[in-house]
Short mmCIF file of N, CA and C in Angstrom, two decimals:
data_model
loop_
_atom_site.label_atom_id
_atom_site.label_comp_id
_atom_site.label_asym_id
_atom_site.label_seq_id
_atom_site.Cartn_x
_atom_site.Cartn_y
_atom_site.Cartn_z
N MET P 8 205.85 181.87 154.48
CA MET P 8 205.20 181.26 155.22
C MET P 8 205.88 180.36 156.54
N VAL P 9 204.86 179.61 156.97
CA VAL P 9 205.10 179.06 158.48
C VAL P 9 204.47 177.67 158.62
N ALA P 10 205.37 176.28 158.62
CA ALA P 10 205.13 175.16 158.30
C ALA P 10 205.19 174.46 159.85
N TYR P 11 204.04 173.45 159.52
CA TYR P 11 203.65 172.63 160.78
C TYR P 11 203.90 170.88 160.55
N VAL P 12 204.69 170.57 161.23
CA VAL P 12 205.59 169.08 160.90
C VAL P 12 205.01 168.23 162.18
N ASP P 13 204.12 167.11 161.69
CA ASP P 13 204.26 165.73 162.36
C ASP P 13 204.47 164.43 161.78
N GLU P 14 204.80 163.53 162.24
CA GLU P 14 204.77 162.05 161.71
C GLU P 14 203.87 160.83 161.80
N SER P 15 204.49 159.97 161.06
CA SER P 15 203.43 158.66 161.18
C SER P 15 204.16 157.54 160.73
N ILE P 16 204.08 156.50 161.34
CA ILE P 16 205.19 155.68 161.24
C ILE P 16 204.31 154.26 161.35
N ARG P 17 204.75 153.61 159.80
CA ARG P 17 203.84 152.08 160.16
C ARG P 17 205.24 151.08 159.53
N ILE P 18 205.24 150.43 161.05
CA ILE P 18 205.98 149.57 160.99
C ILE P 18 206.24 147.91 160.50
N ARG P 19 205.12 148.35 160.15
CA ARG P 19 204.77 147.10 159.51
C ARG P 19 205.00 146.84 158.16
N ASP P 20 204.29 148.42 157.39
CA ASP P 20 205.45 148.37 156.18
C ASP P 20 206.69 149.36 155.78
N GLY P 21 206.75 149.01 157.16
CA GLY P 21 208.84 149.77 156.70
C GLY P 21 208.54 151.09 156.66
N VAL P 22 207.80 152.36 156.31
CA VAL P 22 207.69 153.53 156.65
C VAL P 22 207.23 154.54 157.34
N TYR P 23 208.17 155.89 157.53
CA TYR P 23 208.39 156.80 158.37
C TYR P 23 207.55 157.87 157.03
N VAL P 24 206.85 158.68 157.80
CA VAL P 24 206.22 159.40 156.79
C VAL P 24 206.46 160.93 158.11
N MET P 25 206.64 161.57 157.29
CA MET P 25 206.85 163.32 158.16
C MET P 25 206.49 163.96 157.01
N ALA P 26 205.42 164.84 157.62
CA ALA P 26 204.18 165.95 156.92
C ALA P 26 204.70 167.04 157.38
N ALA P 27 204.64 167.93 156.45
CA ALA P 27 204.57 169.65 157.17
C ALA P 27 203.83 170.49 155.92
N CYS P 28 202.28 170.90 156.80
CA CYS P 28 201.66 171.88 156.15
C CYS P 28 202.07 173.21 156.18
N ALA P 29 202.16 174.15 154.98
CA ALA P 29 203.06 175.43 155.06
C ALA P 29 202.02 176.37 154.62
N LEU P 30 201.52 177.13 155.45
CA LEU P 30 200.34 178.10 155.73
C LEU P 30 201.25 179.47 155.56
N GLU P 31 201.24 180.54 154.91
CA GLU P 31 200.96 182.06 154.41
C GLU P 31 200.22 182.62 156.01
N ASP P 32 200.51 183.85 156.79
CA ASP P 32 200.78 183.63 157.85
C ASP P 32 199.20 184.51 157.62
N GLY P 33 198.45 185.16 156.55
CA GLY P 33 196.92 185.76 156.92
C GLY P 33 196.34 184.71 156.63
N SER P 34 196.41 183.31 156.64
CA SER P 34 195.43 181.85 156.14
C SER P 34 195.34 181.20 157.46
N ALA P 35 196.91 181.56 158.41
CA ALA P 35 196.31 181.10 159.43
C ALA P 35 195.70 181.00 160.69
N ALA P 36 194.75 182.01 160.94
CA ALA P 36 193.73 182.08 161.54
C ALA P 36 192.72 181.13 161.29
N ALA P 37 192.14 181.40 160.02
CA ALA P 37 190.83 180.54 159.92
C ALA P 37 191.51 179.05 159.46
N ALA P 38 192.65 178.76 159.20
CA ALA P 38 192.85 177.33 159.17
C ALA P 38 192.76 176.74 160.78
N ARG P 39 192.97 177.23 162.00
CA ARG P 39 192.81 177.48 163.16
C ARG P 39 191.62 177.04 163.87
N ASP P 40 190.74 178.29 163.09
CA ASP P 40 189.67 177.67 163.56
C ASP P 40 188.61 176.18 162.70
N ALA P 41 189.72 176.20 161.34
CA ALA P 41 188.64 175.06 160.52
C ALA P 41 189.49 173.95 161.34
N MET P 42 190.30 174.11 162.44
CA MET P 42 190.86 172.90 163.01
C MET P 42 189.85 172.86 164.35
N ARG P 43 189.63 173.74 165.06
CA ARG P 43 189.28 173.29 166.07
C ARG P 43 188.01 173.13 165.82
N GLU P 44 187.13 173.48 164.94
CA GLU P 44 185.83 172.38 164.51
C GLU P 44 185.55 170.98 164.50
N LEU P 45 186.88 170.81 164.39
CA LEU P 45 186.90 169.56 164.22
C LEU P 45 187.41 168.62 165.45
N GLU P 46 187.51 169.48 166.77
CA GLU P 46 187.88 168.92 168.21
C GLU P 46 186.71 167.74 168.29
N PRO P 47 187.29 166.78 168.67
CA PRO P 47 186.46 165.73 169.18
C PRO P 47 185.61 166.18 170.31
N ARG P 48 185.99 166.93 171.22
CA ARG P 48 185.14 167.55 172.45
C ARG P 48 186.31 168.58 172.70
N PRO P 49 185.68 169.65 173.27
CA PRO P 49 186.04 170.78 173.49
C PRO P 49 187.28 170.98 174.41
N GLY P 50 188.49 171.72 173.79
CA GLY P 50 189.62 171.10 174.52
C GLY P 50 190.07 170.30 174.79
N HIS P 51 190.14 169.25 173.52
CA HIS P 51 190.70 168.41 173.07
C HIS P 51 191.10 168.25 171.81
N ARG P 52 192.49 167.86 171.66
CA ARG P 52 192.96 167.72 170.13
C ARG P 52 192.56 166.66 169.69
N LEU P 53 192.84 167.00 168.34
CA LEU P 53 192.12 165.89 167.02
C LEU P 53 193.42 165.14 166.80
N HIS P 54 193.39 163.47 166.98
CA HIS P 54 194.37 162.90 166.58
C HIS P 54 194.40 162.08 165.97
N TRP P 55 195.01 161.75 164.55
CA TRP P 55 194.23 160.85 163.47
C TRP P 55 194.22 159.18 164.01
N HIS P 56 195.27 159.22 164.85
CA HIS P 56 195.23 157.35 165.12
C HIS P 56 193.83 157.18 166.04
N ASP P 57 193.16 158.25 166.24
CA ASP P 57 191.90 158.24 167.31
C ASP P 57 191.05 158.46 166.51
N ARG P 58 191.08 158.49 165.47
CA ARG P 58 189.61 158.84 164.90
C ARG P 58 189.20 157.74 164.29
N MET P 59 187.55 157.72 164.09
CA MET P 59 186.92 156.53 163.00
C MET P 59 186.88 157.07 161.55
N PRO P 60 186.98 155.97 160.64
CA PRO P 60 187.05 156.35 159.37
C PRO P 60 186.18 157.00 158.83
N ALA P 61 185.01 157.71 159.08
CA ALA P 61 184.30 158.58 158.51
C ALA P 61 184.95 159.73 158.97
N ASP P 62 185.16 160.48 160.49
CA ASP P 62 185.65 161.48 160.93
C ASP P 62 186.80 161.48 160.59
N ARG P 63 187.89 160.91 159.77
CA ARG P 63 189.04 160.93 159.42
C ARG P 63 188.73 161.75 157.76
N LEU P 64 188.33 161.14 156.81
CA LEU P 64 187.29 161.88 156.03
C LEU P 64 187.15 162.67 155.79
N VAL P 65 186.31 163.06 157.18
CA VAL P 65 185.73 164.56 157.48
C VAL P 65 187.05 165.96 157.90
N ALA P 66 187.80 164.76 158.08
CA ALA P 66 188.99 166.25 158.07
C ALA P 66 189.80 166.28 157.43
N VAL P 67 190.52 165.16 156.34
CA VAL P 67 190.86 165.33 155.05
C VAL P 67 190.06 166.20 154.02
N ARG P 68 188.94 166.01 154.11
CA ARG P 68 187.97 167.39 152.96
C ARG P 68 188.31 168.76 153.96
N THR P 69 188.07 168.94 155.08
CA THR P 69 188.44 170.18 155.68
C THR P 69 189.36 170.84 155.23
N VAL P 70 190.98 170.07 155.28
CA VAL P 70 192.38 170.26 155.19
C VAL P 70 192.23 170.33 153.68
N ALA P 71 191.80 169.58 152.70
CA ALA P 71 191.65 170.30 151.47
C ALA P 71 190.93 171.27 150.84
N GLN P 72 190.24 171.99 151.79
CA GLN P 72 189.71 173.00 151.29
C GLN P 72 190.75 174.36 152.41
N LEU P 73 191.78 174.09 152.47
CA LEU P 73 191.97 175.08 153.36
C LEU P 73 193.97 174.97 152.42
N PRO P 74 193.87 176.84 152.25
CA PRO P 74 194.91 177.22 151.35
C PRO P 74 196.59 176.71 152.04
N ALA P 75 196.75 175.48 151.51
CA ALA P 75 198.08 175.24 152.12
C ALA P 75 199.30 174.20 151.17
N LEU P 76 200.37 174.50 151.36
CA LEU P 76 201.18 173.15 150.92
C LEU P 76 201.16 172.26 151.63
N HIS P 77 201.45 171.06 150.94
CA HIS P 77 201.34 170.29 151.62
C HIS P 77 202.95 169.54 150.89
N LEU P 78 203.87 169.34 152.22
CA LEU P 78 205.16 168.92 151.51
C LEU P 78 205.61 167.73 152.80
N VAL P 79 205.79 166.55 151.78
CA VAL P 79 205.96 165.04 152.88
C VAL P 79 206.97 164.29 152.52
N THR P 80 207.62 164.01 153.76
CA THR P 80 208.85 162.87 152.95
C THR P 80 208.37 161.35 153.43
N ILE P 81 208.59 160.22 152.69
CA ILE P 81 208.47 159.55 153.00
C ILE P 81 209.84 158.22 153.05
N GLY P 82 210.19 157.98 153.74
CA GLY P 82 211.29 157.03 154.30
C GLY P 82 210.87 155.87 153.95
N VAL P 83 211.34 155.04 153.30
CA VAL P 83 210.92 153.51 153.30
C VAL P 83 212.30 152.82 153.31
N THR P 84 211.60 151.57 153.71
CA THR P 84 213.01 150.61 154.52
C THR P 84 213.08 150.49 155.81
N LEU P 85 212.33 151.30 156.57
CA LEU P 85 212.22 151.47 158.13
C LEU P 85 212.90 150.03 158.67
N ASP P 86 213.85 150.46 159.64
CA ASP P 86 214.48 149.30 160.12
C ASP P 86 213.73 149.73 162.18
N PRO P 87 212.68 149.18 162.17
CA PRO P 87 211.56 148.96 163.57
C PRO P 87 212.84 149.65 164.63
N ARG P 88 214.02 149.20 164.81
CA ARG P 88 214.74 149.55 165.57
C ARG P 88 215.50 150.70 165.73
N ARG P 89 215.55 151.47 164.43
CA ARG P 89 216.14 152.79 164.17
C ARG P 89 215.30 153.87 163.76
N GLN P 90 214.00 153.94 164.40
CA GLN P 90 213.31 154.78 163.88
C GLN P 90 213.85 156.77 164.23
N GLU P 91 214.61 156.84 165.29
CA GLU P 91 215.08 158.10 165.63
C GLU P 91 215.90 158.44 164.37
N ARG P 92 216.69 157.52 164.00
CA ARG P 92 217.77 157.85 162.53
C ARG P 92 216.90 157.93 161.11
N ALA P 93 215.64 157.29 161.50
CA ALA P 93 214.98 157.80 160.10
C ALA P 93 213.98 159.39 159.92
N ARG P 94 213.46 159.18 161.81
CA ARG P 94 213.21 160.52 161.81
C ARG P 94 214.08 161.50 161.39
N ARG P 95 215.27 162.08 161.81
CA ARG P 95 216.42 162.41 161.35
C ARG P 95 216.14 162.74 159.67
N GLN P 96 216.57 161.63 159.04
CA GLN P 96 216.66 161.64 157.46
C GLN P 96 215.32 162.00 156.96
N CYS P 97 214.62 162.15 157.42
CA CYS P 97 213.12 162.34 157.06
C CYS P 97 213.19 163.74 156.99
N MET P 98 213.47 164.49 158.17
CA MET P 98 213.30 165.57 158.94
C MET P 98 214.06 166.33 158.15
N GLU P 99 215.13 166.08 157.74
CA GLU P 99 216.52 166.86 156.84
C GLU P 99 216.04 167.25 155.35
N ALA P 100 215.42 165.54 155.06
CA ALA P 100 214.74 166.23 153.70
C ALA P 100 214.23 167.11 153.71
N LEU P 101 213.09 166.72 154.92
CA LEU P 101 211.86 167.56 154.64
C LEU P 101 212.08 169.19 154.70
N LEU P 102 212.65 169.42 155.45
CA LEU P 102 213.12 170.83 156.05
C LEU P 102 214.08 171.82 154.72
N PHE P 103 214.62 170.50 153.85
CA PHE P 103 215.54 171.63 152.92
C PHE P 103 214.37 172.01 151.68
N HIS P 104 213.78 171.23 151.80
CA HIS P 104 212.22 171.09 151.13
C HIS P 104 211.53 172.41 151.22
N LEU P 105 211.49 172.53 152.69
CA LEU P 105 210.29 173.08 153.25
C LEU P 105 211.29 174.89 153.08
N GLN P 106 212.22 174.69 153.16
CA GLN P 106 213.04 176.20 152.90
C GLN P 106 212.85 176.13 151.20
N ASP P 107 213.37 175.05 150.36
CA ASP P 107 213.42 175.81 148.66
C ASP P 107 211.65 176.27 148.37
N ALA P 108 211.28 175.72 149.25
CA ALA P 108 209.54 176.50 149.06
C ALA P 108 209.41 177.74 149.30
N GLY P 109 209.83 178.21 150.07
CA GLY P 109 210.04 179.75 150.93
C GLY P 109 209.87 179.61 152.38
N VAL P 110 209.81 178.71 153.06
CA VAL P 110 209.17 178.55 154.30
C VAL P 110 210.48 179.36 154.91
N SER P 111 209.76 179.80 155.99
CA SER P 111 210.85 180.83 157.25
C SER P 111 210.86 180.02 158.47
N ARG P 112 209.64 179.48 158.79
CA ARG P 112 209.89 178.95 160.29
C ARG P 112 208.75 177.61 160.37
N VAL P 113 209.45 177.10 161.19
CA VAL P 113 208.77 175.36 161.35
C VAL P 113 208.58 175.17 162.53
N TRP P 114 207.64 174.64 162.95
CA TRP P 114 207.15 173.99 163.97
C TRP P 114 206.88 172.72 164.43
N LEU P 115 207.62 171.72 164.53
CA LEU P 115 207.71 170.35 165.09
C LEU P 115 206.91 170.28 166.37
N GLU P 116 205.97 169.03 166.22
CA GLU P 116 205.26 168.27 167.03
C GLU P 116 206.49 168.11 168.52
N THR P 117 206.28 168.75 169.30
CA THR P 117 206.86 168.28 170.66
C THR P 117 206.77 166.85 170.97
N ARG P 118 207.35 166.21 171.40
CA ARG P 118 207.17 164.65 172.18
C ARG P 118 207.79 164.88 173.27
N ASN P 119 208.80 164.65 173.80
CA ASN P 119 209.55 164.87 175.00
C ASN P 119 211.09 165.73 175.00
N ALA P 120 211.55 166.01 176.23
CA ALA P 120 212.53 166.91 176.21
C ALA P 120 213.70 166.33 175.49
N ALA P 121 214.07 164.92 175.87
CA ALA P 121 215.04 164.30 175.32
C ALA P 121 214.63 164.55 173.78
N ALA P 122 213.67 163.87 173.49
CA ALA P 122 213.58 163.91 172.22
C ALA P 122 213.53 164.83 170.74
N ASP P 123 213.13 166.03 171.90
CA ASP P 123 212.87 167.53 171.04
C ASP P 123 214.46 168.06 170.99
N ARG P 124 215.58 167.75 172.17
CA ARG P 124 217.16 168.12 171.87
C ARG P 124 217.13 167.30 170.92
N ARG P 125 216.98 166.13 170.68
CA ARG P 125 217.89 165.25 169.41
C ARG P 125 217.34 166.25 168.01
N ASP P 126 216.09 166.92 168.04
CA ASP P 126 215.32 167.26 166.86
C ASP P 126 216.41 168.49 166.58
N ILE P 127 216.56 169.12 167.72
CA ILE P 127 217.33 170.33 167.38
C ILE P 127 218.73 169.79 167.16
N GLU P 128 219.59 168.63 167.81
CA GLU P 128 220.61 168.87 167.60
C GLU P 128 220.94 168.40 165.56
N ALA P 129 219.79 167.62 165.71
CA ALA P 129 219.89 167.39 164.02
C ALA P 129 219.57 168.71 163.04
N VAL P 130 218.53 169.49 163.92
CA VAL P 130 218.72 170.76 162.79
C VAL P 130 220.11 171.62 162.72
N ARG P 131 220.91 171.52 163.64
CA ARG P 131 221.89 172.34 164.06
C ARG P 131 223.01 171.04 163.05
N ALA P 132 223.17 169.98 162.81
CA ALA P 132 223.61 169.28 161.88
C ALA P 132 223.58 169.73 160.48
N ALA P 133 222.05 169.71 160.16
CA ALA P 133 222.01 169.91 158.77
C ALA P 133 222.35 171.54 158.05
N ARG P 134 222.20 172.36 159.64
CA ARG P 134 222.82 173.72 159.01
C ARG P 134 224.72 173.37 159.15
N ALA P 135 225.34 172.99 159.45
CA ALA P 135 226.86 172.93 159.23
C ALA P 135 226.97 171.90 158.20
N ARG P 136 226.32 171.27 157.92
CA ARG P 136 226.63 170.33 156.59
C ARG P 136 225.82 171.55 155.30
N GLN P 137 225.41 172.49 155.41
CA GLN P 137 224.60 173.25 154.52
C GLN P 137 223.60 172.90 153.83
N ILE P 138 222.93 171.76 154.38
CA ILE P 138 221.27 171.42 153.90
C ILE P 138 220.34 172.40 154.04
N ILE P 139 220.35 173.32 155.19
CA ILE P 139 219.89 174.16 155.36
C ILE P 139 220.19 175.34 156.18
N GLN P 140 219.75 176.62 155.58
CA GLN P 140 220.46 178.10 156.02
C GLN P 140 220.23 178.22 157.22
N TYR P 141 220.52 179.00 157.94
CA TYR P 141 220.74 179.63 159.32
C TYR P 141 219.16 180.11 159.65
N GLY P 142 218.84 180.72 158.54
CA GLY P 142 217.68 181.86 158.55
C GLY P 142 215.98 181.05 158.30
N LEU P 143 216.39 179.61 158.35
CA LEU P 143 215.20 178.56 158.85
C LEU P 143 215.04 178.37 159.80
N LEU P 144 214.09 178.92 160.71
CA LEU P 144 213.82 178.81 162.21
C LEU P 144 213.10 177.87 162.08
N VAL P 145 213.29 176.54 163.29
CA VAL P 145 213.09 175.72 163.65
C VAL P 145 212.69 175.40 165.56
N ASP P 146 211.17 175.04 165.37
CA ASP P 146 211.17 174.77 166.74
C ASP P 146 209.61 173.90 167.78
N HIS P 147 209.36 173.68 168.46
CA HIS P 147 208.88 172.54 168.89
C HIS P 147 207.27 173.57 170.00
N ALA P 148 206.46 173.04 169.22
CA ALA P 148 205.05 172.72 170.18
C ALA P 148 204.23 172.31 170.10
N ARG P 149 203.07 172.71 171.07
CA ARG P 149 202.20 171.30 171.70
C ARG P 149 201.19 171.39 170.56
N PRO P 150 200.32 170.23 170.34
CA PRO P 150 199.44 170.44 169.69
C PRO P 150 198.26 170.28 170.43
N SER P 151 198.16 170.35 171.67
CA SER P 151 196.81 170.79 172.65
C SER P 151 196.84 172.60 172.91
N GLU P 152 198.23 172.95 172.39
CA GLU P 152 198.20 174.69 171.94
C GLU P 152 198.14 175.18 170.74
N GLU P 153 198.39 174.07 169.59
CA GLU P 153 198.57 175.08 168.56
C GLU P 153 198.04 173.90 167.53
N PRO P 154 196.34 174.05 167.19
CA PRO P 154 195.56 172.98 166.51
C PRO P 154 196.71 173.40 165.10
N LEU P 155 197.54 173.82 164.57
CA LEU P 155 197.74 174.12 163.62
C LEU P 155 198.72 172.58 163.11
N LEU P 156 199.53 172.16 164.21
CA LEU P 156 200.36 170.99 164.26
C LEU P 156 199.03 169.72 163.58
N TRP P 157 197.84 169.93 163.95
CA TRP P 157 196.64 169.07 163.13
C TRP P 157 196.57 169.08 161.94
N LEU P 158 196.86 169.56 161.39
CA LEU P 158 196.99 169.96 159.90
C LEU P 158 198.21 168.40 159.23
N ALA P 159 199.17 169.06 159.65
CA ALA P 159 199.90 167.88 159.81
C ALA P 159 199.97 166.77 160.44
N ASP P 160 199.59 166.20 161.13
CA ASP P 160 198.76 165.02 161.72
C ASP P 160 197.80 164.14 161.10
N ILE P 161 197.03 164.99 160.36
CA ILE P 161 196.16 164.61 159.29
C ILE P 161 196.57 164.10 158.24
N VAL P 162 198.00 165.21 157.33
CA VAL P 162 198.40 165.01 155.94
C VAL P 162 199.01 163.59 155.94
N ALA P 163 199.78 163.50 157.44
CA ALA P 163 200.79 162.36 157.58
C ALA P 163 199.72 160.99 157.65
N GLY P 164 198.65 160.99 158.51
CA GLY P 164 198.01 159.83 158.61
C GLY P 164 197.16 159.37 156.90
N ALA P 165 197.09 160.31 156.31
CA ALA P 165 195.89 160.25 155.19
C ALA P 165 197.82 159.17 154.36
N VAL P 166 198.75 159.89 153.78
CA VAL P 166 199.76 159.48 153.11
C VAL P 166 199.92 158.27 153.73
N SER P 167 200.26 157.98 155.21
CA SER P 167 200.41 156.89 155.54
C SER P 167 199.73 155.59 155.60
N ALA P 168 198.20 156.31 155.35
CA ALA P 168 197.10 154.71 155.24
C ALA P 168 197.29 154.48 153.57
N ALA P 169 197.74 155.66 152.95
CA ALA P 169 197.82 155.12 151.71
C ALA P 169 199.33 154.36 151.32
N GLU P 170 199.95 154.58 152.05
CA GLU P 170 201.59 153.21 151.95
C GLU P 170 200.91 152.46 152.29
N GLY P 171 199.67 152.24 153.31
CA GLY P 171 199.54 150.59 153.51
C GLY P 171 197.92 150.36 152.55
N ASP P 172 197.79 150.89 151.33
CA ASP P 172 197.22 150.89 150.06
C ASP P 172 195.93 151.73 150.94
N ASP P 173 195.29 152.37 151.77
CA ASP P 173 194.55 152.71 151.75
C ASP P 173 194.08 154.20 150.96
N ARG P 174 194.10 154.75 149.97
CA ARG P 174 194.55 155.92 149.50
C ARG P 174 193.24 156.59 149.58
N SER P 175 192.47 156.19 149.88
CA SER P 175 190.99 157.12 149.76
C SER P 175 191.19 158.28 150.96
N TYR P 176 191.99 158.54 151.50
CA TYR P 176 192.22 159.95 152.22
C TYR P 176 193.24 160.59 151.57
N ARG P 177 194.15 160.14 151.23
CA ARG P 177 195.23 160.53 150.96
C ARG P 177 194.48 161.64 148.89
N ASP P 178 193.96 160.55 148.77
CA ASP P 178 193.44 161.50 147.33
C ASP P 178 192.52 162.67 147.15
N PRO P 179 192.02 162.93 148.16
CA PRO P 179 191.41 164.29 148.05
C PRO P 179 192.58 165.39 148.68
N LEU P 180 193.30 165.33 148.92
CA LEU P 180 194.82 166.06 149.57
C LEU P 180 195.62 165.91 147.60
N ALA P 181 195.29 165.17 146.85
CA ALA P 181 196.28 165.37 146.28
C ALA P 181 196.85 166.41 145.67
N PRO P 182 195.53 167.36 145.13
CA PRO P 182 196.49 168.19 144.09
C PRO P 182 197.32 169.67 145.12
N MET P 183 197.65 169.17 145.82
CA MET P 183 197.96 170.29 147.27
C MET P 183 199.19 169.69 147.91
N LEU P 184 199.61 168.50 147.45
CA LEU P 184 200.54 167.52 148.19
C LEU P 184 201.99 167.09 147.03
N THR P 185 202.98 167.50 147.91
CA THR P 185 204.38 166.96 146.85
C THR P 185 204.84 166.29 147.99
N GLU P 186 205.11 165.15 147.74
CA GLU P 186 205.91 163.79 147.94
C GLU P 186 207.10 163.67 147.42
N HIS P 187 207.87 163.20 148.77
CA HIS P 187 209.27 162.66 148.30
C HIS P 187 209.76 161.59 148.83
N ARG P 188 209.92 160.58 147.87
CA ARG P 188 210.44 159.37 148.79
C ARG P 188 211.94 159.67 148.99
N ILE P 189 212.44 158.87 150.11
CA ILE P 189 213.81 158.24 150.64
C ILE P 189 214.24 157.02 150.93
N GLN P 190 215.28 156.58 150.43
CA GLN P 190 215.61 155.10 150.85
C GLN P 190 216.41 155.56 152.37
N LEU P 191 215.55 155.25 153.53
CA LEU P 191 216.57 155.31 154.73
C LEU P 191 217.65 154.20 154.64
N SER P 192 218.59 155.15 155.32
CA SER P 192 219.58 153.82 155.53
C SER P 192 220.17 153.52 157.07
#
């Protein structure tokens, strides 16, 4: 299985959400096609934050029809000044659970060169501490080039909305969603 990862942050609620959507290789092409059908305009990526509520609901319902495993780490008591630390903690927990689920490759949404390097350093540290094994490959991809990252963006947005008391987006995903809450330090 291959997983695609994105995050959502709710500063006012003190929550950092990191979501992964894991797919078998054989279902990736159909999932990409489904995501491309959600493009706001041809050649423009779907981004949860930019969508209206009705569009978000359509996106969630589309994701709910795909054969994917959705794993989410929800970091609580986020200190807004320590977002990178929260990211590392959530990513470490998420990678552990992805590996445990049989995922062999993980694609994180790229941010910028420095932030991507910090992610890879965090992965190396998790391997050194034997939280994850060296066989779990982790790299970055651009959402403009990989529509499967949109899956994770949708799931992260839906779970984040539920953390803010709007469960209407999360509920359709509930049967295929596994959430892990962690206390951020």
